[in-house]
Amino acid sequence: MTDTGFDVAGLKASHRPVSEFRYEKRPVVAGYNDRTLYVNVGDGRIAEKPVSADTRAKFTGGKGYGLKLLWDAVTPATKWNDPENEVNIATGPVGGNTNYPGSGKSIVVSISPTTGIPIDCNVGGYFGPFLKFSGFDALELQGRAERDVIVYIDGDEGVVKIFEAPGEAVDSHVLAEQMVAMFARDENDRQHISSVSAGSGAENSLIGCLNFSFYDKRRKVARLKQAGRGGIGTVFRDKKIKAVVVKYSSLDVTSNNPADLAKLQETGLKLHREIIELDDQQCRMREIGTAHLTEIMNEYDLLPTCNYKFGSSPDAEGINSHAFSAIVTHGLPDGCWYGCTMACAKAADGFELATGPYKGHKVTVDGPEYETVAGCGANIGVFDPRVVLELNFYCDTYGIDTISFGTSTAFIMECWENGILDSDRTGGLEITWGNGPAALELLHRIGRGEGFGLVAGLGVRRMKAYFAEHYGADPKFLQDIGCECKGLEYSQYVSKESLAQQGGYSMALKGPQHDEAWLIFMDMVNNRIPTFEDKAEALYYFPMFRTWFGLQGLCKLPWNDIEPADNASTDEPAKVPEHVDNYLAIYKAVTGNDLDREGLIRQSARVYNFQKVFCIRMGKGRRIDDLPPYRMVGPVTVEEYESRADRYDKQLREQVGVDPSGMDTPAKIAALRAYREDRYEKLQDAVYKRKGWTREGIPTIETLQDLGIDYPEVVEVVKPLL
Amino acid sequence: MITVNGSPHPWHDGMTVRKILEEKRYTFPLLVVRIDGRLVPRSDYGETTVPDGADVDVMHLMSGG
């Protein structure tokens, strides 16, 4: 990153201290500190809190700790912008080890501006591990400051400070560099600094994200990973927090103080070898990261194109992995935490920006990841990799979620196509399919909080209501094409031909993000889970298994984006059994506690059901909240149906039992819709039953008792609904 | 005729696993292939022929964020 010079001494001189807290430095013991850090930016209180034995036993760490602290902080009436709402950041007991790939994740939770329920994000960068090694298993940020503040945690000195910071930048690519320059003694010290920040877009929209930095000492750049979903960056800026910064300088392989370092190293070494030997033939994560998926999704008709209308495009070659591989820098270690051989955090260096406030600057753009390529590319009809990269850069530095921006812009473009929007209503922007410059200008207006940018920044659910109220648009049509559930925009896979994935998306607790379950191949291609009960079992196991990464501070990618050479010969290759056993081994190696496969699922099930009850407590989490927009279930429009008429006609004949000959397309759409919506309802029944919930999606008392989370305040939430 | 992932698929003489993957446009790299329940190593896709009437299972694993 260049061209963003700043005066550190001048910035420091403008600071005004708010409060300071000194704490006793203690070593981590077997992955835990057993204390958390509380910071109230509204009244300046800073304190440490002990973690009870019960909390540790039931909530494990990471997302579990974040949710427990959040539950205790809010009431059912709390809104996202109430001061008592929190932004909580935690890693887990395994998080921060430098031996097993993918062990540097932070998990962030808050009450979401777009959904009103708890949102959680799993994000890379150095912050979570540095926070832990500075002495805290979690950070709890509460209150709202009157003026912009920075929170600084000095893990070397054992001191936490809040100070007013009027001069620092808001946009993350500048602010992260300022934080590194401000708190590092010298060039070598820069790698010991990590910051959390948002951006101008986060304060002007509801779809704000957080950026977690890690200093790339070879590039000499503070790089950024995103906690993207659900508007946590918006909460962060509402609290007037510019940055939370941690410094920790003594990292080594013993920082997490594992119970059995030799076993941890042995297990990690096995995976390092596997990645080095096999990744080039498998997913090419080290070459291009998750962007390798673009051409695969396009080939399987799963790449969202033009607001999920279609699953492929002949133009997708323009944004495939090879197009980006030609732009990103190769040959540099790209791990977002130490010891990650998978190293999938790719970056394009010296990228010259063509638009916006940083036009002409040459910057490092992190990514793009698959979701960004799909959301800021195919889903809005853009197939120019440089436009995708520029959207990626500005989303990040403005603190805007690329997924929500992409899905929201796709919705806007389809509204334009249908005459709901025009240039008068968009302030002169012709937001049509494939218009990259218009998409970029829309993003800048969101960043500035200007004109139609303010409307777009509300996200899809609120835009539906706005367009119906102000422009007379048909609410039913808007509901059908607006790809959100619970208020969260869908991530970037077409789920029409996979009933299991329709459930994986819309029954996900926080909203339609694929990190609970990605079952499209298992369901649609492999035909391995044909019955409702089969699908329900998959929608039990995978969400529980994947929840565990968020409890431990782990990345999901080394689980199944690389597979052992003999994985195919195992009984359940989709679960990658050897890697599951690795996780059990490293958990014991770190904590000293035994864990078997059933115990792993139980750890997750406790937190998962707690989160479910939390959603109900906040007014959602019921059956009706799990209904998807029809665009994610089947064809809404004649154009959509007729683009794959052979497929749908065949389904009418063979599955629905209707002869399509002689029917017009609207009649075919209606028949298919009735069939698919009925099947979705049946899937809900099966999934809720498997999870130990009522038909309305409420966890039963027996389920809560079995998991040991039948706390009075938890039971009190569900009891009236049983 | 053979069956691929539960659906009928035309068979022809000398058909290999690789040919099936090409015809089905199965480009995903993480596959597990079984012919009548027998595992076919990835290195043998080009040489392993598929008999008429075979039940071919091409299991796609998962990857991505």
Coordinates of N, CA, C and O in Angstrom, one line a residue, chain A residues 282-283 293 296 299-300 514 518 521 525-528 542 546 556-557 560-561 563 567-569 573-574, chain B residues 5-7 24-34 39 42 57-65:
Chain A
Q282 N -5.3 -31.0 -6.1 CA -6.6 -30.9 -5.5 C -7.2 -29.5 -5.7 O -7.6 -29.2 -6.9
C283 N -7.3 -28.7 -4.7 CA -8.0 -27.4 -4.9 C -7.1 -26.2 -5.2 O -7.7 -25.1 -5.3
L293 N -13.0 -22.0 -7.1 CA -14.3 -22.5 -7.2 C -15.2 -21.9 -8.3 O -16.2 -22.5 -8.7
I296 N -15.7 -24.1 -11.3 CA -16.4 -25.3 -10.9 C -17.9 -25.0 -10.7 O -18.8 -25.7 -11.2
E299 N -19.5 -24.5 -14.0 CA -19.7 -25.8 -14.7 C -20.9 -26.6 -14.2 O -21.6 -27.2 -15.0
Y300 N -21.2 -26.5 -12.9 CA -22.3 -27.2 -12.3 C -23.6 -26.4 -12.2 O -24.5 -26.8 -11.5
H514 N -23.4 -20.0 4.1 CA -23.1 -21.4 3.8 C -22.2 -22.1 4.8 O -21.9 -23.2 4.7
W518 N -22.9 -27.0 3.5 CA -22.8 -26.8 2.1 C -23.0 -28.2 1.5 O -22.1 -29.0 1.5
F521 N -23.5 -30.7 -3.6 CA -22.9 -31.8 -4.3 C -23.5 -33.1 -3.7 O -23.9 -34.0 -4.4
V525 N -25.8 -33.6 -6.9 CA -24.9 -34.4 -7.9 C -24.8 -35.8 -7.5 O -24.9 -36.7 -8.3
N526 N -24.4 -36.0 -6.2 CA -24.1 -37.4 -5.7 C -25.4 -38.2 -5.5 O -25.4 -39.4 -5.6
N527 N -26.5 -37.5 -5.3 CA -27.8 -38.2 -5.0 C -27.7 -39.1 -3.8 O -28.2 -40.2 -3.8
R528 N -26.9 -38.7 -2.8 CA -26.6 -39.5 -1.6 C -27.6 -39.3 -0.5 O -27.5 -40.1 0.5
F542 N -23.6 -31.8 9.8 CA -22.6 -30.8 9.3 C -22.7 -29.4 10.0 O -21.7 -28.9 10.4
R546 N -19.4 -28.2 11.9 CA -18.8 -26.9 11.5 C -18.9 -25.8 12.6 O -18.0 -24.9 12.6
K556 N -12.1 -23.5 8.8 CA -12.8 -24.7 8.2 C -12.0 -25.2 7.1 O -12.0 -26.5 6.8
L557 N -11.2 -24.4 6.4 CA -10.7 -24.8 5.1 C -9.7 -26.0 5.1 O -9.8 -26.9 4.3
N560 N -11.6 -29.7 4.7 CA -12.0 -30.5 3.5 C -11.6 -29.8 2.2 O -12.1 -30.2 1.2
D561 N -10.8 -28.8 2.3 CA -10.2 -28.2 1.0 C -8.9 -28.9 0.7 O -8.3 -28.6 -0.3
E563 N -7.6 -33.1 1.1 CA -7.9 -34.4 1.7 C -6.8 -35.4 1.7 O -5.9 -35.3 0.8
N567 N -8.2 -40.8 1.5 CA -9.5 -40.5 2.0 C -10.7 -41.2 1.3 O -11.7 -41.6 1.9
A568 N -10.5 -41.5 0.0 CA -11.5 -42.1 -0.8 C -11.8 -43.5 -0.3 O -13.0 -44.0 -0.5
S569 N -10.9 -44.2 0.4 CA -11.1 -45.5 0.8 C -11.8 -45.6 2.2 O -12.0 -46.7 2.7
P573 N -16.1 -40.6 3.2 CA -15.1 -39.6 2.7 C -15.5 -38.2 2.8 O -14.7 -37.3 3.0
A574 N -16.8 -37.9 2.7 CA -17.3 -36.5 2.8 C -17.0 -35.9 4.1 O -16.9 -34.7 4.3
Chain B
N5 N -24.5 -42.1 -10.6 CA -25.2 -41.4 -9.5 C -26.7 -41.5 -9.5 O -27.4 -40.5 -9.3
G6 N -27.1 -42.7 -9.8 CA -28.6 -43.0 -9.8 C -29.3 -42.7 -11.0 O -30.5 -43.0 -11.1
S7 N -28.7 -42.1 -12.0 CA -29.4 -41.7 -13.3 C -28.8 -42.5 -14.4 O -27.6 -42.7 -14.5
K24 N -20.1 -36.2 -18.3 CA -21.0 -35.6 -17.3 C -20.5 -34.2 -16.9 O -21.1 -33.6 -16.1
R25 N -19.4 -33.8 -17.4 CA -18.7 -32.5 -17.1 C -18.5 -32.4 -15.6 O -18.7 -31.3 -15.0
Y26 N -18.0 -33.5 -15.1 CA -17.6 -33.5 -13.6 C -16.2 -33.0 -13.5 O -15.2 -33.8 -13.6
T27 N -16.0 -31.7 -13.3 CA -14.7 -31.1 -13.3 C -14.2 -30.9 -11.9 O -13.0 -30.4 -11.7
F28 N -15.0 -31.1 -10.9 CA -14.5 -30.9 -9.5 C -13.4 -31.8 -9.2 O -13.4 -33.0 -9.5
P29 N -12.3 -31.3 -8.5 CA -11.1 -32.1 -8.3 C -11.3 -33.2 -7.2 O -10.5 -34.2 -7.2
L30 N -12.2 -33.0 -6.2 CA -12.2 -33.9 -5.1 C -13.3 -34.9 -5.3 O -14.5 -34.8 -4.9
L31 N -13.0 -36.0 -6.1 CA -14.0 -37.0 -6.4 C -13.6 -38.4 -5.8 O -12.4 -38.7 -5.7
V32 N -14.6 -39.2 -5.5 CA -14.4 -40.5 -5.2 C -15.3 -41.4 -6.1 O -16.5 -41.2 -6.2
V33 N -14.6 -42.2 -6.9 CA -15.3 -43.0 -7.9 C -15.4 -44.5 -7.6 O -14.3 -45.1 -7.2
R34 N -16.5 -45.0 -7.6 CA -16.7 -46.5 -7.4 C -17.5 -47.1 -8.5 O -18.5 -46.5 -9.0
L39 N -13.7 -49.3 -5.4 CA -13.1 -48.0 -5.5 C -12.1 -47.9 -6.7 O -11.3 -48.9 -6.9
R42 N -7.7 -42.5 -8.2 CA -7.7 -41.4 -9.1 C -6.7 -41.6 -10.3 O -6.9 -41.2 -11.4
D57 N -20.7 -44.7 -9.2 CA -20.9 -43.7 -8.2 C -19.8 -42.7 -8.2 O -18.6 -43.1 -8.0
V58 N -20.1 -41.5 -8.5 CA -19.1 -40.4 -8.6 C -19.4 -39.4 -7.5 O -20.2 -38.5 -7.6
M59 N -18.7 -39.7 -6.4 CA -19.0 -38.9 -5.2 C -18.2 -37.6 -5.2 O -17.0 -37.6 -5.2
H60 N -18.9 -36.5 -5.2 CA -18.2 -35.2 -5.0 C -18.1 -34.8 -3.6 O -19.1 -34.8 -2.9
L61 N -16.9 -34.5 -3.1 CA -16.7 -34.1 -1.7 C -17.0 -32.6 -1.7 O -17.6 -32.0 -2.6
M62 N -16.7 -32.0 -0.6 CA -17.0 -30.6 -0.4 C -15.7 -29.8 -0.3 O -14.7 -30.2 0.2
S63 N -15.8 -28.5 -0.7 CA -14.7 -27.6 -0.4 C -15.3 -26.2 -0.4 O -16.5 -26.0 -0.6
G64 N -14.4 -25.2 -0.2 CA -14.9 -23.9 -0.2 C -15.2 -23.3 1.2 O -15.2 -24.1 2.1
G65 N -15.4 -22.0 1.2 CA -15.6 -21.3 2.5 C -16.8 -21.7 3.3 O -16.9 -21.4 4.4

